[in-house]
Coordinates of C-alpha atoms and ligand atoms in Angstrom, one line a residue:
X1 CA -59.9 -83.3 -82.1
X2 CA -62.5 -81.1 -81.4
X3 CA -63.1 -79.8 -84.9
X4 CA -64.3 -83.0 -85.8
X5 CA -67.0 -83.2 -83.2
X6 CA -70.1 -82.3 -85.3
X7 CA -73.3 -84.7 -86.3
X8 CA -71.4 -87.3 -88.5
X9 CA -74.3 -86.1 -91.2
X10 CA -72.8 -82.5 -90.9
X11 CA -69.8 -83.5 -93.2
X12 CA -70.1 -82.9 -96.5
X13 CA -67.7 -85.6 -97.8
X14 CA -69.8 -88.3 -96.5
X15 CA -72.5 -87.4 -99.4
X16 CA -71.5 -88.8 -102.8
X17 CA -72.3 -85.7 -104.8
X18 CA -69.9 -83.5 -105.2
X19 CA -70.8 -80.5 -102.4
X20 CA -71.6 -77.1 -104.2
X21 CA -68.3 -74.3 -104.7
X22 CA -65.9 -76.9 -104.5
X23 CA -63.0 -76.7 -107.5
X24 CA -63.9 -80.2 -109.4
X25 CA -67.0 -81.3 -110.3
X26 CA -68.1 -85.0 -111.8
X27 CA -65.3 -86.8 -113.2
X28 CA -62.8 -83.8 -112.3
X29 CA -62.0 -85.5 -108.8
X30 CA -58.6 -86.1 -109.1
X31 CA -57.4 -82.4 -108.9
X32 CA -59.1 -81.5 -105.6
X33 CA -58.3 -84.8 -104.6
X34 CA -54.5 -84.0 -104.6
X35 CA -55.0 -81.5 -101.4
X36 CA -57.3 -84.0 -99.8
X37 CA -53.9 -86.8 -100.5
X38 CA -53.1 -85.4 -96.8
X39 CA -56.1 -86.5 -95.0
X40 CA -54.6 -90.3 -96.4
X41 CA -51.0 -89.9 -95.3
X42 CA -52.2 -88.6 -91.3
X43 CA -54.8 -91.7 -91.4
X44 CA -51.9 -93.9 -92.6
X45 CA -49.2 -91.9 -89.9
X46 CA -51.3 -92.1 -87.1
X47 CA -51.8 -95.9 -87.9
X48 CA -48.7 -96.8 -88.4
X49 CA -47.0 -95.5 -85.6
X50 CA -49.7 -97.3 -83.1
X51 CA -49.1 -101.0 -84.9
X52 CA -45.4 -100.2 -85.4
X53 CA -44.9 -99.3 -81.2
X54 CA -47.4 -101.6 -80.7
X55 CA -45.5 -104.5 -82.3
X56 CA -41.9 -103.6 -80.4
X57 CA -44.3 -103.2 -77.1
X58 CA -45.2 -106.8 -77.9
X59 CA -41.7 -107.5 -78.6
X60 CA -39.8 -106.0 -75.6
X61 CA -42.7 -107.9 -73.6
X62 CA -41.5 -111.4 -75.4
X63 CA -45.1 -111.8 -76.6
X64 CA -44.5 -111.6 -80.2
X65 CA -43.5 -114.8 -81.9
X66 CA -42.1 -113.8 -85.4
X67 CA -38.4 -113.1 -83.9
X68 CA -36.9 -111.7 -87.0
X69 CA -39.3 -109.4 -87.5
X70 CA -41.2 -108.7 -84.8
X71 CA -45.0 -108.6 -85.6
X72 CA -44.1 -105.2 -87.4
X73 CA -46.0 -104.8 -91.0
X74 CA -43.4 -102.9 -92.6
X75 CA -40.9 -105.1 -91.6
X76 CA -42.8 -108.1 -92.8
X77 CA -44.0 -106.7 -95.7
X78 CA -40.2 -106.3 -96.3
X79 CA -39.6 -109.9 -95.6
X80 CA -42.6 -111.1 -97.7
X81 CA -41.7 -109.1 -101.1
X82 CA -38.0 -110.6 -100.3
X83 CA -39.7 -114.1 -100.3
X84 CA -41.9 -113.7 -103.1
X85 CA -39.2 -111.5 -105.3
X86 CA -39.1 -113.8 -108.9
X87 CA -35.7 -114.3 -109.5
X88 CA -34.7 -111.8 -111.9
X89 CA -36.2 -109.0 -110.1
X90 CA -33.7 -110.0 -107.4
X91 CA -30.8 -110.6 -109.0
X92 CA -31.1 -107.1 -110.6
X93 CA -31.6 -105.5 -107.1
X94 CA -28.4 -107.2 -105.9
X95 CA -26.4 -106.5 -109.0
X96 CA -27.9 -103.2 -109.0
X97 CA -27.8 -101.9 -105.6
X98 CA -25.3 -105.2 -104.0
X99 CA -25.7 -105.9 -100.5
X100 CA -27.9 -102.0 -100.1
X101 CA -30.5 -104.1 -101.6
X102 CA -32.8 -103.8 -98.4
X103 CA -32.2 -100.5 -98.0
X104 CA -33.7 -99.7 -101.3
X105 CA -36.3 -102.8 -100.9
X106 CA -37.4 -100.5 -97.9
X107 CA -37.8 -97.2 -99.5
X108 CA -39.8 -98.8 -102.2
X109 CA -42.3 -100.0 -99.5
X110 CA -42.4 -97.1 -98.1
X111 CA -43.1 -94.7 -101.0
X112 CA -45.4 -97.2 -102.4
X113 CA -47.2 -97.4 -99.3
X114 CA -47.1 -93.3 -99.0
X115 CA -48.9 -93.7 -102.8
X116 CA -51.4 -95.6 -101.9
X117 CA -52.0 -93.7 -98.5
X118 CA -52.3 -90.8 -100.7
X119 CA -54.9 -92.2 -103.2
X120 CA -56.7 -93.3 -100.4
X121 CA -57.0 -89.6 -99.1
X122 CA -58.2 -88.5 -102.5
X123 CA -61.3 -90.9 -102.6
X124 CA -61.9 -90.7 -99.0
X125 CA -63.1 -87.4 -99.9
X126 CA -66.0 -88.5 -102.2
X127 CA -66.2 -92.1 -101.7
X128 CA -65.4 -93.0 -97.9
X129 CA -66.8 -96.1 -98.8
X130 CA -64.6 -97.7 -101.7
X131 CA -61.6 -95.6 -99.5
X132 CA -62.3 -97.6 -96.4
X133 CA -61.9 -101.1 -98.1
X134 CA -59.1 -99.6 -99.5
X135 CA -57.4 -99.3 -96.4
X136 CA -58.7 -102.2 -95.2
X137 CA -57.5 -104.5 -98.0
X138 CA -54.1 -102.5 -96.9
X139 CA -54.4 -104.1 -93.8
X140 CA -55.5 -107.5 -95.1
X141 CA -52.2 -107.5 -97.1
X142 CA -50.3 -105.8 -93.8
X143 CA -51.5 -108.9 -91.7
X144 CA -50.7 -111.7 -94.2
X145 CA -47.1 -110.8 -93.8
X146 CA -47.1 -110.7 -90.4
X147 CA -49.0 -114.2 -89.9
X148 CA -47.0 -115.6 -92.6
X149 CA -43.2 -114.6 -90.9
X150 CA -41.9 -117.8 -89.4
X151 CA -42.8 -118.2 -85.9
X152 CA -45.6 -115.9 -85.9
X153 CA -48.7 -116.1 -83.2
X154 CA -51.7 -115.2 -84.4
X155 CA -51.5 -112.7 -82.0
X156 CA -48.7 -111.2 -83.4
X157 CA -51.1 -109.8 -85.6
X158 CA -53.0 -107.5 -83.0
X159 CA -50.6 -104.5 -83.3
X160 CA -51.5 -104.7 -87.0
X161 CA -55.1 -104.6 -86.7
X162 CA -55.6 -101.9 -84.0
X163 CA -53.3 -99.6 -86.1
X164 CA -55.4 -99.8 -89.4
X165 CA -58.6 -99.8 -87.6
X166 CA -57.4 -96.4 -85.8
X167 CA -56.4 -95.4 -89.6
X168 CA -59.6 -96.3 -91.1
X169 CA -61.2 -93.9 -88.6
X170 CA -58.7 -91.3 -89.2
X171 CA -59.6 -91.5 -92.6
X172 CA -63.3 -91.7 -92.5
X173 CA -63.4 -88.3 -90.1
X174 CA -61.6 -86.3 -92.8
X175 CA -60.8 -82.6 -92.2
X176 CA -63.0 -79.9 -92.5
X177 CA -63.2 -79.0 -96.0
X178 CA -62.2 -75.1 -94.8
X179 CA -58.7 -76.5 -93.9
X180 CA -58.4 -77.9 -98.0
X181 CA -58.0 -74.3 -100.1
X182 CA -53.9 -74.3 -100.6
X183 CA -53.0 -78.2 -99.1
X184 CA -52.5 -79.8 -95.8
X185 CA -53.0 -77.2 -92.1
X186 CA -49.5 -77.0 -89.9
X187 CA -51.4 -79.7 -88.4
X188 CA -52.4 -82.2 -90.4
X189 CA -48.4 -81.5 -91.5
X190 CA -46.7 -81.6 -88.0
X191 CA -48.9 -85.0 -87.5
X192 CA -47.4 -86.5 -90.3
X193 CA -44.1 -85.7 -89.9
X194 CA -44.2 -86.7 -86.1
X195 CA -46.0 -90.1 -87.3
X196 CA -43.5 -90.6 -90.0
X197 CA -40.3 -90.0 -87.6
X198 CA -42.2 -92.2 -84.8
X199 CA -42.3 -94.8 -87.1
X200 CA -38.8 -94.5 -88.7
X201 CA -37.9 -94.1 -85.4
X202 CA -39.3 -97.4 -84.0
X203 CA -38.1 -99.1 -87.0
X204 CA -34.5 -98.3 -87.0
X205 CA -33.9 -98.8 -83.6
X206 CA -35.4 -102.4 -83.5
X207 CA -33.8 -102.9 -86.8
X208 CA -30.2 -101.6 -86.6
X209 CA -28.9 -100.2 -83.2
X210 CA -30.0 -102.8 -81.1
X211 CA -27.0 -105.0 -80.9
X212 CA -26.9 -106.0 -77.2
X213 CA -28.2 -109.8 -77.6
X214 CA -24.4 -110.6 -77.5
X215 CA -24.0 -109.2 -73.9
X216 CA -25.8 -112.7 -72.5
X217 CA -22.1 -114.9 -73.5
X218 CA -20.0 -112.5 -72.5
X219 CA -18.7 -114.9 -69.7
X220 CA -18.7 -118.4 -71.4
X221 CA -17.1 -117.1 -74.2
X222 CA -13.0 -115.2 -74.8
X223 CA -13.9 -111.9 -75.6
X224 CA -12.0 -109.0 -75.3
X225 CA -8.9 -110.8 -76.9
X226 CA -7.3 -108.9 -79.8
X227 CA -8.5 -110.2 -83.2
X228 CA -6.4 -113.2 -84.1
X229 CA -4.0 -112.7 -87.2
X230 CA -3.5 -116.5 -87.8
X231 CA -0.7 -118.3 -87.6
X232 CA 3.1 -117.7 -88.6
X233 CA 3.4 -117.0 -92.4
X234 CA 0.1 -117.3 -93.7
X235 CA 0.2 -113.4 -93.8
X236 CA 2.2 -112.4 -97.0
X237 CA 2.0 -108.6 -95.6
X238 CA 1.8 -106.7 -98.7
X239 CA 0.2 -103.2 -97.6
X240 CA -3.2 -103.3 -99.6
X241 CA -3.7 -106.7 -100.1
X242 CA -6.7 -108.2 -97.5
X243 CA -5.8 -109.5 -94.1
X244 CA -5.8 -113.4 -93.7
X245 CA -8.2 -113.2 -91.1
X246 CA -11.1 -110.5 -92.1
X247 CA -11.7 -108.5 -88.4
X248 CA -15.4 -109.4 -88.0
X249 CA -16.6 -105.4 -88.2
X250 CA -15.3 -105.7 -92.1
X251 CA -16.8 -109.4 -93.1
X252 CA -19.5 -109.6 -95.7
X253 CA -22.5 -110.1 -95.1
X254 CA -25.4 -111.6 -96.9
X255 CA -29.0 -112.9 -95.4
X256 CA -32.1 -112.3 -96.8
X257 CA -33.2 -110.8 -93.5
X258 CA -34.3 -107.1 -93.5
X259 CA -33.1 -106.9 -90.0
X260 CA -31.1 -109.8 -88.0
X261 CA -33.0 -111.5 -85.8
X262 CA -32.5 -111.5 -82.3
X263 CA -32.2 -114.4 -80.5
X264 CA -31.6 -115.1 -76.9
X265 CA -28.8 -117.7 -76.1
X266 CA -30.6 -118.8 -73.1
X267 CA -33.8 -119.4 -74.4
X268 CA -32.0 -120.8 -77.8
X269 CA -31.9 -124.7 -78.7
X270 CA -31.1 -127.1 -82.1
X271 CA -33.8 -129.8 -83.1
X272 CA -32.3 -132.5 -84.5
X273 CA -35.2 -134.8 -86.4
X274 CA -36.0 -136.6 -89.5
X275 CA -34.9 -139.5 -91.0
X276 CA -33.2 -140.1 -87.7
X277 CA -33.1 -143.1 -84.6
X278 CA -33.4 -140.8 -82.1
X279 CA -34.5 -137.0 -82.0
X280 CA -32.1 -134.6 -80.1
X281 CA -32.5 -131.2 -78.4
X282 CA -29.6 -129.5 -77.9
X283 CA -30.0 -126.3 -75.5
X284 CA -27.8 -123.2 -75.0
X285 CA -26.6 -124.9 -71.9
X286 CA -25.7 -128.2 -73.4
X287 CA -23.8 -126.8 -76.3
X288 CA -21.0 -125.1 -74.1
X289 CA -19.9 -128.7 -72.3
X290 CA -19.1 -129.7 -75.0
X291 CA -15.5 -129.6 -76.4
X292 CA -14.9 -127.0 -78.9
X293 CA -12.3 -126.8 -81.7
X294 CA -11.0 -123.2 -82.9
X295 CA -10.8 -123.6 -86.7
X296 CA -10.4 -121.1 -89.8
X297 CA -12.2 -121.6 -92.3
X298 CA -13.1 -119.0 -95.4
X299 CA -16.6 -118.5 -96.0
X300 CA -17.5 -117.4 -99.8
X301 CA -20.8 -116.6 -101.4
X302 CA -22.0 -118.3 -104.4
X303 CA -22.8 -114.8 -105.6
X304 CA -19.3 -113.4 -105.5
X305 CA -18.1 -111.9 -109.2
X306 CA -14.9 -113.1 -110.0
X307 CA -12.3 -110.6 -108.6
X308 CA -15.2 -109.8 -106.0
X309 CA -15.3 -109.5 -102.0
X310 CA -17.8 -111.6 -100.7
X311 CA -15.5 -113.7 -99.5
X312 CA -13.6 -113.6 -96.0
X313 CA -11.5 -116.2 -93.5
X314 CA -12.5 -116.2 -89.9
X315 CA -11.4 -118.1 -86.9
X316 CA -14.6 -120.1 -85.8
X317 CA -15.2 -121.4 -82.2
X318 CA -17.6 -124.4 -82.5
X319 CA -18.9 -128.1 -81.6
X320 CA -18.1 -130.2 -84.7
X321 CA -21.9 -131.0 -86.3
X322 CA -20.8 -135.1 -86.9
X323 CA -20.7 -135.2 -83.2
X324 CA -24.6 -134.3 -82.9
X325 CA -25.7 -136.2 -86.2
X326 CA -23.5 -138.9 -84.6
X327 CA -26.1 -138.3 -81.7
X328 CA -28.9 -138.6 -83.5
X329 CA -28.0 -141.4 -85.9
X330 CA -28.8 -140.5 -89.4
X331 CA -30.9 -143.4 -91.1
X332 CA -29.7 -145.3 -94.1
X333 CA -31.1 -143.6 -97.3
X334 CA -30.8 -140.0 -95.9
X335 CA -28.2 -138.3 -98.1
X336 CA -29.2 -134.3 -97.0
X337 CA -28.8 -132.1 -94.3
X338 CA -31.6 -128.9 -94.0
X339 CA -30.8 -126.6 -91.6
X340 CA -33.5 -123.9 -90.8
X341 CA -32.8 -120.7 -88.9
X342 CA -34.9 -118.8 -86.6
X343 CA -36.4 -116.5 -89.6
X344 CA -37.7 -119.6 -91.7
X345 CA -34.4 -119.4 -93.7
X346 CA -33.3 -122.6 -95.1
X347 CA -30.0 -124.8 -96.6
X348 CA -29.9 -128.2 -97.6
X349 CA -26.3 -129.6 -97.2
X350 CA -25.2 -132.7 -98.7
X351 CA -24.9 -135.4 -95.7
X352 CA -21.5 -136.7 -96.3
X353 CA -20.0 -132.9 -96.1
X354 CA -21.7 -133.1 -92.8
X355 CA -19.9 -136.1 -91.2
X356 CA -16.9 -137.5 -93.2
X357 CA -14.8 -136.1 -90.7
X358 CA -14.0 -132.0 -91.7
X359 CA -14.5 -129.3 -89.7
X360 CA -18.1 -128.6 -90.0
X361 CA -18.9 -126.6 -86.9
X362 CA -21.9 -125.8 -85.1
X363 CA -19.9 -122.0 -84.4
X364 CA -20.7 -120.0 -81.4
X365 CA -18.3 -117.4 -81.5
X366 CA -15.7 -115.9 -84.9
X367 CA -12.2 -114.2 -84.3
X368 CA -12.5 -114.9 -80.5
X369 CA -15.6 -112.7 -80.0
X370 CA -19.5 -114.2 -80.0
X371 CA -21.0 -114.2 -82.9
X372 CA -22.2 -110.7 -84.1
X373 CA -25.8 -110.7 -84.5
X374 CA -25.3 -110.0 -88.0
X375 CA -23.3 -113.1 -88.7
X376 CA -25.9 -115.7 -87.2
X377 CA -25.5 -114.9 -83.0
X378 CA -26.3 -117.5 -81.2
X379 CA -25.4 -120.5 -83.3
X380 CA -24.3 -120.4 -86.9
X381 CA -23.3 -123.5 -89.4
X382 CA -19.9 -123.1 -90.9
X383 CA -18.6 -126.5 -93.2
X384 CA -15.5 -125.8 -95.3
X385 CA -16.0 -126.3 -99.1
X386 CA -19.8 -125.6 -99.7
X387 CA -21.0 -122.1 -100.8
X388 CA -22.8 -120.6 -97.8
X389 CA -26.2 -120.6 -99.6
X390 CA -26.1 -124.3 -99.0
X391 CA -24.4 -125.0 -95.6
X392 CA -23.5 -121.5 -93.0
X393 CA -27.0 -121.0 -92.0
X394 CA -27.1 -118.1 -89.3
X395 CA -29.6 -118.1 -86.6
X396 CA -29.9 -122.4 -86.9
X397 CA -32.8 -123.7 -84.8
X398 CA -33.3 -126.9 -86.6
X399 CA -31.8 -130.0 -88.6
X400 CA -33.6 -131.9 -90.6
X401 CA -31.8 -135.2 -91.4
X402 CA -33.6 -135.7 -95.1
X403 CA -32.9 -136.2 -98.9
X404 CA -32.5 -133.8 -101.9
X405 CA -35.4 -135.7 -103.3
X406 CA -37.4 -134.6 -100.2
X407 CA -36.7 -131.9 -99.2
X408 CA -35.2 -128.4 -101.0
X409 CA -33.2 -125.3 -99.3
X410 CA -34.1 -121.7 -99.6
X411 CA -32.3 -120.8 -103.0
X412 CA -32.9 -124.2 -105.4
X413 CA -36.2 -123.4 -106.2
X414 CA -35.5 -119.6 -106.8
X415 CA -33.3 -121.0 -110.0
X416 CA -29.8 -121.7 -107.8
X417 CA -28.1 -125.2 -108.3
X418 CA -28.7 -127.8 -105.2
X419 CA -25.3 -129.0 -104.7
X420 CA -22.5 -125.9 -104.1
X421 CA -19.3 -126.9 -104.1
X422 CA -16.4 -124.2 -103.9
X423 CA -15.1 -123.5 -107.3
X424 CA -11.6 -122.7 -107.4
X425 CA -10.7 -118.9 -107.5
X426 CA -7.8 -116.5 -107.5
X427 CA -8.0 -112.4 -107.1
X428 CA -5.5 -109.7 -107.2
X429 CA -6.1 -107.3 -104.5
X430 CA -3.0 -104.9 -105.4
X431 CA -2.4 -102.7 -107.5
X432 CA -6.1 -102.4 -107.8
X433 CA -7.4 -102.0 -111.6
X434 CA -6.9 -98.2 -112.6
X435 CA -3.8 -97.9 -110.5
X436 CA -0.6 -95.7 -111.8
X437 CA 2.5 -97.3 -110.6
X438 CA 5.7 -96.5 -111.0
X439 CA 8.0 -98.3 -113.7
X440 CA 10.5 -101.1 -111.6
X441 CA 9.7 -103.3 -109.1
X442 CA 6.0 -104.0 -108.2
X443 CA 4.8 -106.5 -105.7
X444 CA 1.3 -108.3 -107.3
X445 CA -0.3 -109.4 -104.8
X446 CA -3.9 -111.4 -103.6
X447 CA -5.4 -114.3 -102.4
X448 CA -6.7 -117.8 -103.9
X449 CA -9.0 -120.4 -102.7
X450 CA -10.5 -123.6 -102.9
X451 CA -11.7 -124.5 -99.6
X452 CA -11.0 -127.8 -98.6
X453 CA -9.1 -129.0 -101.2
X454 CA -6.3 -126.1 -101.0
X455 CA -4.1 -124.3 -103.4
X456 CA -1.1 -125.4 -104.9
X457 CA 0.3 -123.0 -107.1
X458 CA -0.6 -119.4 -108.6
X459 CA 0.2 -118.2 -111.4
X460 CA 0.3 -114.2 -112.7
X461 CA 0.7 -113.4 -116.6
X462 CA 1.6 -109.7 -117.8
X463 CA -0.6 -108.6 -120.7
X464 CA -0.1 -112.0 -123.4
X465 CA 3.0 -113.7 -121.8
X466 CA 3.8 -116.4 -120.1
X467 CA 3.0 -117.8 -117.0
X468 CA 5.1 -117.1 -114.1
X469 CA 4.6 -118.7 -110.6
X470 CA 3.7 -116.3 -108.1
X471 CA 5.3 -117.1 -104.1
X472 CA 2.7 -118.8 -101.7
X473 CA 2.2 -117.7 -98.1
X474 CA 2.1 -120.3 -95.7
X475 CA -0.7 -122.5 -95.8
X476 CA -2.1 -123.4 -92.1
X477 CA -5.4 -125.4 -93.5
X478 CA -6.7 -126.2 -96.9
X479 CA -9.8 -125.0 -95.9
X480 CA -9.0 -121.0 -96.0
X481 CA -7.8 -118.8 -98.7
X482 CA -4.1 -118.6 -99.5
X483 CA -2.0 -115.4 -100.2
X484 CA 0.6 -114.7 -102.8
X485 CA 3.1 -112.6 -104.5
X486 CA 4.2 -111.7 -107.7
X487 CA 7.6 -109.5 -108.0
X488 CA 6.6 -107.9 -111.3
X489 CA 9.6 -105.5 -113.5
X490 CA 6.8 -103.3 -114.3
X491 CA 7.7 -101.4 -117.5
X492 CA 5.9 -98.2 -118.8
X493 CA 2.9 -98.5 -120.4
X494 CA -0.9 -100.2 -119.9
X495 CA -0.7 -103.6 -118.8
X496 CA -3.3 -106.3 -118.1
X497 CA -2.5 -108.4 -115.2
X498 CA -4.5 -112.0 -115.2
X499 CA -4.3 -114.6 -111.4
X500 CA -4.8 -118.1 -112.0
X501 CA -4.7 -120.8 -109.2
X502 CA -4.4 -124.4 -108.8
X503 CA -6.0 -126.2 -106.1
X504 CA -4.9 -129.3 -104.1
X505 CA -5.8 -131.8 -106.2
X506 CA -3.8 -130.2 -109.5
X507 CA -6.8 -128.9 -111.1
X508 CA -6.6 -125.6 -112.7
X509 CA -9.4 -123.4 -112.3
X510 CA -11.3 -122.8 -115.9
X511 CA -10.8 -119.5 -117.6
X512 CA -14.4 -120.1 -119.2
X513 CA -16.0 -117.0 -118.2
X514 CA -19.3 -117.8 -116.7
X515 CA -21.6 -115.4 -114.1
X516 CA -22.3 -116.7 -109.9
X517 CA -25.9 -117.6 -111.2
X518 CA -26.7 -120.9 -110.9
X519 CA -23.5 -122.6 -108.9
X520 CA -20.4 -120.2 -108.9
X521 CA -19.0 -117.6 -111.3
X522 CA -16.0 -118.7 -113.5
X523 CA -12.9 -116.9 -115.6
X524 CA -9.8 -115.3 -114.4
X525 CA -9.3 -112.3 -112.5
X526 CA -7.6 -109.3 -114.6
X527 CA -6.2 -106.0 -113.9
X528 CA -5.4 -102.8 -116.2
X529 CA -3.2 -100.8 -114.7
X530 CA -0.8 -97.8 -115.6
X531 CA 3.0 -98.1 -115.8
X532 CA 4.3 -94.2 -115.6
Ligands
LIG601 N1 -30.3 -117.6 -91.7 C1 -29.6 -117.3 -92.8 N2 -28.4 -117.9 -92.9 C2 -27.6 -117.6 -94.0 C3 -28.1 -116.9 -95.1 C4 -29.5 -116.3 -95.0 O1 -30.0 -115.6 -95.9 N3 -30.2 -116.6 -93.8 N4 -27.4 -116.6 -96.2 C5 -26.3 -117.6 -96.5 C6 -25.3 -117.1 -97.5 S1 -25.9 -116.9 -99.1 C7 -24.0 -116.8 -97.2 S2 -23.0 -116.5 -98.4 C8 -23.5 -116.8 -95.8 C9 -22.9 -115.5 -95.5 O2 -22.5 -115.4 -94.1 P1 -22.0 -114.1 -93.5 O3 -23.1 -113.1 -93.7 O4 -21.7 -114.3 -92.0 O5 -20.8 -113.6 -94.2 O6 -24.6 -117.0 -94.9 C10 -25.5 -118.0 -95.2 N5 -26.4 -118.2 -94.1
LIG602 MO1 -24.3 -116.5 -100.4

């Protein structure tokens, strides 16, 4: 920039006094300060951009080792705050903004960090020094969360440190006061913008639209095959009610990653170690000898609100996980399983869930696909009965044969109970609450699960009346969701409509209303619909 080539003494803003004629004097700072907010946000573009292309340089050139997210500092500033989040502070961003969570988590970091850059212009303009540490205690925080991502190199940490050193200079040169009367040049304005799309830019595609880490088992595994519907009769086919199986491009999702990691299958392997006789390695390679079972099995997440949809049936490919514990021989004593995936993520699984003989599965593909990234790609844990927060880690590297008076997964010590067994649960998909429907007959209609143990009988009730069994669909394993009907002689009026279910071994589930915090919510499903 060859305005900026003068004497370094030449600048005015390097003295502390305020320089003659300009519109604040002692104490007034802050209103010239507000134009001078630019020179902070082209110091901060300019930097970010270089550590964020930096960091996917590194990343595309398999040099980075933080695999989730990738030596970048916003993405691991992202991760850290998600870490470090106290517990009510998250649960009000998930029952605030549900599973758009990250995407607001993001725009917080990014306007706070656009604040700060700001502030940082301000001062630079009087006080380049106290605005230097500034922006280097920016960077200090910026290469904490980098170092501190699982996997990281302390390499991974160079991208970081050449883009605030290139912002501290940015800031420190300024702009000639001449360009300040009225705010920022075209620019000081076009720089920002270009910085700010580079690094959106940078950001979103490592973050989102790269998807093809699945390409790599397109030959070892059935793809192409049309989603599987499951088995004769499990489908009660009322229009509106969910599918039996959920098509893989409508499952929930939940992770606390900001962006899914992305793993290799060939480089990928499973440690099994701990209170163990022997230590095993499984590769990539080794995994697909061995004989794999197609299961279905419903997934649900400890967070779901009654009547909620974070809960889906899938068919999963996969090695049973008894036959590698078996492997390993667990030692006497050990009574938990904690699996670790490749973003530091962690579940502790009660042993016996592990190996007394159902279908926990190391799962490499769901619905006949491989996994999607987003659902755990390579390798995922899947074990019937457990709330995922405690047994379906995605992305698993690592099991640690242990105890629950050792060791403690992710969610316990953020105020979620250690054991999660599936509590029993019914929901009535159609007519949705709200719904006008037309007086005669109307088919009620929704699923009901308690994975692993099954469901036995569901039951509808109209407004304060009695009871009345509602038709089961088929039921090919106790370990998915079951479907049901109600034929309901809907007469005009409001009516309430409350599910309950029964599982397998007779229990019904508890109308005691209770929320998903800390093992499962509780109370019956209702809805209010309109009989015209
Ligand atoms: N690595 C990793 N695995 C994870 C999680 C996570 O945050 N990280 N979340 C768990 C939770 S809370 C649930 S409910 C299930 C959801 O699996 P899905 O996203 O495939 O539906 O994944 C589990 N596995
Ligand atoms: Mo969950």
């Amino acid at each position: 920039m060859s305005e900026h080539s003068g004497a370094p003494a030449a600048r005015p803003w390097d003295a502390d006094d305020t320089p003659a004629g300009e519109p604040f004097g002692p104490g007034g700072w802050a209103v010239g300060s507000v134009s001078y907010a630019v020179d902070g946000l082209v110091a901060g573009a300019v930097g970010l951009f270089v550590a964020e292309a930096g960091a996917a340089l590194g990343s595309a050139l398999g040099l980075i080792g933080a695999v989730a997210t990738g030596g970048s500092p916003l993405l691991s500033v992202g991760a850290a705050v998600v870490d470090l989040s106290p517990k009510p502070l998250k649960d009000w961003a998930v029952a605030t903004f549900g599973t758009g969570d990250k995407a607001v988590l993001v725009s917080v970091v990014a306007i706070v960090v656009t604040l700060v850059l700001a502030l940082l212009g301000g001062l630079a303009r009087r006080r380049p020094t106290p605005a230097t540490v500034g922006m280097l205690a920016l960077g200090v925080v910026a290469s904490a969360a980098v170092l501190t991502r699982p996997g990281a190199l302390l390499s991974d940490v160079l991208p970081t440190c050449a883009g605030i050193g290139l912002a501290v200079v940015v800031l420190r040169r300024g702009t000639p006061a001449t360009d300040r009367v009225g705010g920022p040049t075209r620019r000081e304005a076009l720089v920002v913008a270009a910085g700010a799309a580079g690094v959106g830019l940078v950001t979103g595609l490592r973050g989102g639209a790269i998807g093809g880490a699945t390409q790599d088992t397109a030959t070892a595994l059935p793809t192409g095959a049309p989603p599987p519907v499951g088995p004769q009769g499990a489908q009660a086919g009322i229009p509106g009610s969910s599918p039996w199986v959920v098509p893989n491009g409508d499952f929930y999702r939940i992770d606390t990653a900001l962006v899914p990691p992305r793993l290799a299958s060939a480089g990928w392997s499973l440690r099994v170690w701990g209170e163990v006789e022997r230590e095993v390695v499984l590769t990539w390679e080794q995994l697909l000898t061995k004989p794999m079972v197609d299961r279905y099995v419903t997934l649900c997440c400890v967070s779901n609100e009654v009547g909620g949809d974070l809960v889906g049936n899938a068919l999963w490919t996969g090695w049973p996980v008894r036959e590698l514990l078996a492997r390993a021989g667990p030692r006497a004593g050990a009574d938990m399983v904690l699996s670790r995936s490749a973003d530091g993520w962690t579940a502790g699984t009660p042993l016996p869930a592990l190996t007394d003989g159902r279908d926990a599965l190391l799962a490499v593909a769901m619905n006949g696909e491989p996994l999607p990234r987003e659902h755990g790609f390579p390798v995922r844990l899947v074990v019937p009965g457990l709330y995922g927060y405690v047994s379906a880690t995605k992305w698993v590297t690592e099991l640690k044969v242990t105890r629950f008076a050792v060791d403690i997964g992710y969610w316990t010590p953020r105020g979620w109970s250690a054991l999660g067994p599936v509590k029993t649960a019914a929901r009535i998909d159609v007519p949705r609450s709200g719904a006008r429907v037309t007086a005669g007959r109307v088919a009620v209609a929704g699923v009901a699960w308690a994975m692993h143990r099954g469901i036995q009988a569901v039951q509808v009730r109209v407004d304060d009346g009695p009871w009345a069994d509602a038709r089961l669909a088929a039921e090919p394993t106790v370990d998915a969701w079951r479907q049901w009907v109600y034929e309901w002689d809907a007469t005009a009026g409001s009516h309430t409509l409350t599910v309950r279910a029964r599982d397998g071994q007779g229990q019904w589930q508890t109308a005691d209303v209770r929320p998903p915090d800390p093992d499962g919510a509780t109370g019956l499903h209702t809805v209010t619909v309109t009989v015209g």
